[in-house]
CSV table of N, CA and C in Angstrom, one decimal:
chain,number,residue,atom,x,y,z
C,1,MET,N,-1.9,0.9,-22.1
C,1,MET,CA,-1.8,0.9,-20.6
C,1,MET,C,-1.0,2.0,-20.1
C,2,THR,N,-1.4,2.6,-19.0
C,2,THR,CA,-0.6,3.6,-18.3
C,2,THR,C,0.4,3.0,-17.4
C,3,ASN,N,1.5,3.7,-17.3
C,3,ASN,CA,2.6,3.2,-16.4
C,3,ASN,C,2.4,3.8,-15.0
C,4,THR,N,1.6,3.1,-14.1
C,4,THR,CA,1.4,3.6,-12.8
C,4,THR,C,2.5,3.1,-11.8
C,5,PRO,N,2.9,4.0,-11.0
C,5,PRO,CA,4.0,3.6,-10.0
C,5,PRO,C,3.4,2.6,-9.0
C,6,LYS,N,4.3,1.8,-8.5
C,6,LYS,CA,3.9,0.8,-7.5
C,6,LYS,C,3.5,1.5,-6.2
C,7,PRO,N,2.4,1.0,-5.6
C,7,PRO,CA,2.1,1.6,-4.3
C,7,PRO,C,3.1,1.4,-3.3
C,8,ARG,N,3.4,2.3,-2.4
C,8,ARG,CA,4.4,2.2,-1.4
C,8,ARG,C,3.9,1.2,-0.3
C,9,THR,N,4.8,0.3,0.1
C,9,THR,CA,4.5,-0.7,1.1
C,9,THR,C,4.4,0.0,2.5
C,10,ILE,N,3.8,-0.7,3.4
C,10,ILE,CA,3.7,-0.2,4.7
C,10,ILE,C,5.1,0.0,5.3
C,11,GLU,N,6.0,-0.9,5.0
C,11,GLU,CA,7.4,-0.8,5.6
C,11,GLU,C,8.1,0.5,5.1
C,12,GLN,N,7.9,0.8,3.8
C,12,GLN,CA,8.5,2.0,3.3
C,12,GLN,C,7.9,3.3,3.9
C,13,ILE,N,6.6,3.3,4.1
C,13,ILE,CA,5.9,4.4,4.8
C,13,ILE,C,6.4,4.6,6.2
C,14,ARG,N,6.5,3.5,6.9
C,14,ARG,CA,6.9,3.5,8.3
C,14,ARG,C,8.4,4.0,8.4
C,15,ARG,N,9.3,3.5,7.5
C,15,ARG,CA,10.7,3.9,7.6
C,15,ARG,C,10.8,5.4,7.3
C,16,SER,N,10.0,5.9,6.3
C,16,SER,CA,10.1,7.3,6.0
C,16,SER,C,9.6,8.2,7.2
C,17,ARG,N,8.5,7.7,7.8
C,17,ARG,CA,7.9,8.5,9.0
C,17,ARG,C,8.9,8.4,10.1
C,18,ASN,N,9.5,7.3,10.4
C,18,ASN,CA,10.5,7.2,11.5
C,18,ASN,C,11.7,8.1,11.2
C,19,ARG,N,12.1,8.2,10.0
C,19,ARG,CA,13.3,9.1,9.7
C,19,ARG,C,12.9,10.6,10.0
C,20,VAL,N,11.7,11.0,9.5
C,20,VAL,CA,11.2,12.3,9.8
C,20,VAL,C,11.1,12.6,11.3
C,21,LEU,N,10.5,11.6,12.0
C,21,LEU,CA,10.4,11.8,13.5
C,21,LEU,C,11.8,11.9,14.1
C,22,GLY,N,12.7,11.1,13.7
C,22,GLY,CA,14.0,11.1,14.3
C,22,GLY,C,14.7,12.4,14.0
C,23,LEU,N,14.6,12.9,12.8
C,23,LEU,CA,15.3,14.2,12.5
C,23,LEU,C,14.6,15.4,13.3
C,24,GLY,N,13.3,15.3,13.4
C,24,GLY,CA,12.6,16.3,14.2
C,24,GLY,C,13.0,16.3,15.7
C,25,LEU,N,13.1,15.1,16.2
C,25,LEU,CA,13.5,15.0,17.6
C,25,LEU,C,14.9,15.4,17.8
C,26,GLY,N,15.8,15.1,16.9
C,26,GLY,CA,17.2,15.5,17.0
C,26,GLY,C,17.3,17.0,16.9
C,27,ALA,N,16.5,17.7,16.0
C,27,ALA,CA,16.5,19.1,15.9
C,27,ALA,C,16.0,19.8,17.2
C,28,PHE,N,15.0,19.2,17.8
C,28,PHE,CA,14.5,19.7,19.1
C,28,PHE,C,15.5,19.6,20.2
C,29,VAL,N,16.2,18.5,20.3
C,29,VAL,CA,17.3,18.3,21.3
C,29,VAL,C,18.4,19.4,21.1
C,30,ILE,N,18.8,19.6,19.9
C,30,ILE,CA,19.9,20.5,19.6
C,30,ILE,C,19.4,21.9,20.0
C,31,LEU,N,18.1,22.3,19.7
C,31,LEU,CA,17.6,23.6,20.0
C,31,LEU,C,17.6,23.8,21.5
C,32,VAL,N,17.1,22.8,22.3
C,32,VAL,CA,17.1,22.9,23.7
C,32,VAL,C,18.5,23.1,24.3
C,33,PHE,N,19.5,22.3,23.7
C,33,PHE,CA,20.9,22.4,24.1
C,33,PHE,C,21.4,23.8,23.9
C,34,PHE,N,21.2,24.4,22.7
C,34,PHE,CA,21.7,25.8,22.5
C,34,PHE,C,21.0,26.8,23.3
C,35,ILE,N,19.7,26.6,23.6
C,35,ILE,CA,19.0,27.6,24.4
C,35,ILE,C,19.6,27.5,25.9
C,36,SER,N,19.8,26.3,26.3
C,36,SER,CA,20.4,26.2,27.7
C,36,SER,C,21.8,26.8,27.8
C,37,ILE,N,22.6,26.7,26.7
C,37,ILE,CA,23.9,27.3,26.7
C,37,ILE,C,23.8,28.8,26.7
C,38,ALA,N,22.9,29.3,25.9
C,38,ALA,CA,22.7,30.8,25.8
C,38,ALA,C,22.2,31.4,27.2
C,39,LYS,N,21.4,30.6,27.9
C,39,LYS,CA,20.9,31.1,29.2
C,39,LYS,C,22.1,31.1,30.2
C,40,MET,N,23.0,30.2,30.1
C,40,MET,CA,24.1,30.1,31.1
C,40,MET,C,25.1,31.2,30.8
C,41,GLY,N,25.3,31.6,29.5
C,41,GLY,CA,26.3,32.6,29.1
C,41,GLY,C,26.0,34.0,29.5
């Protein structure tokens, strides 16, 4: 028998996707913040 990994549960997939979305949103907010600081300076 082959040792197949257990399929990821829907909850694990959702948590992973939420983490990526959160990091992307945070990066976007930081980018907009620094652009607005650069325009004021």
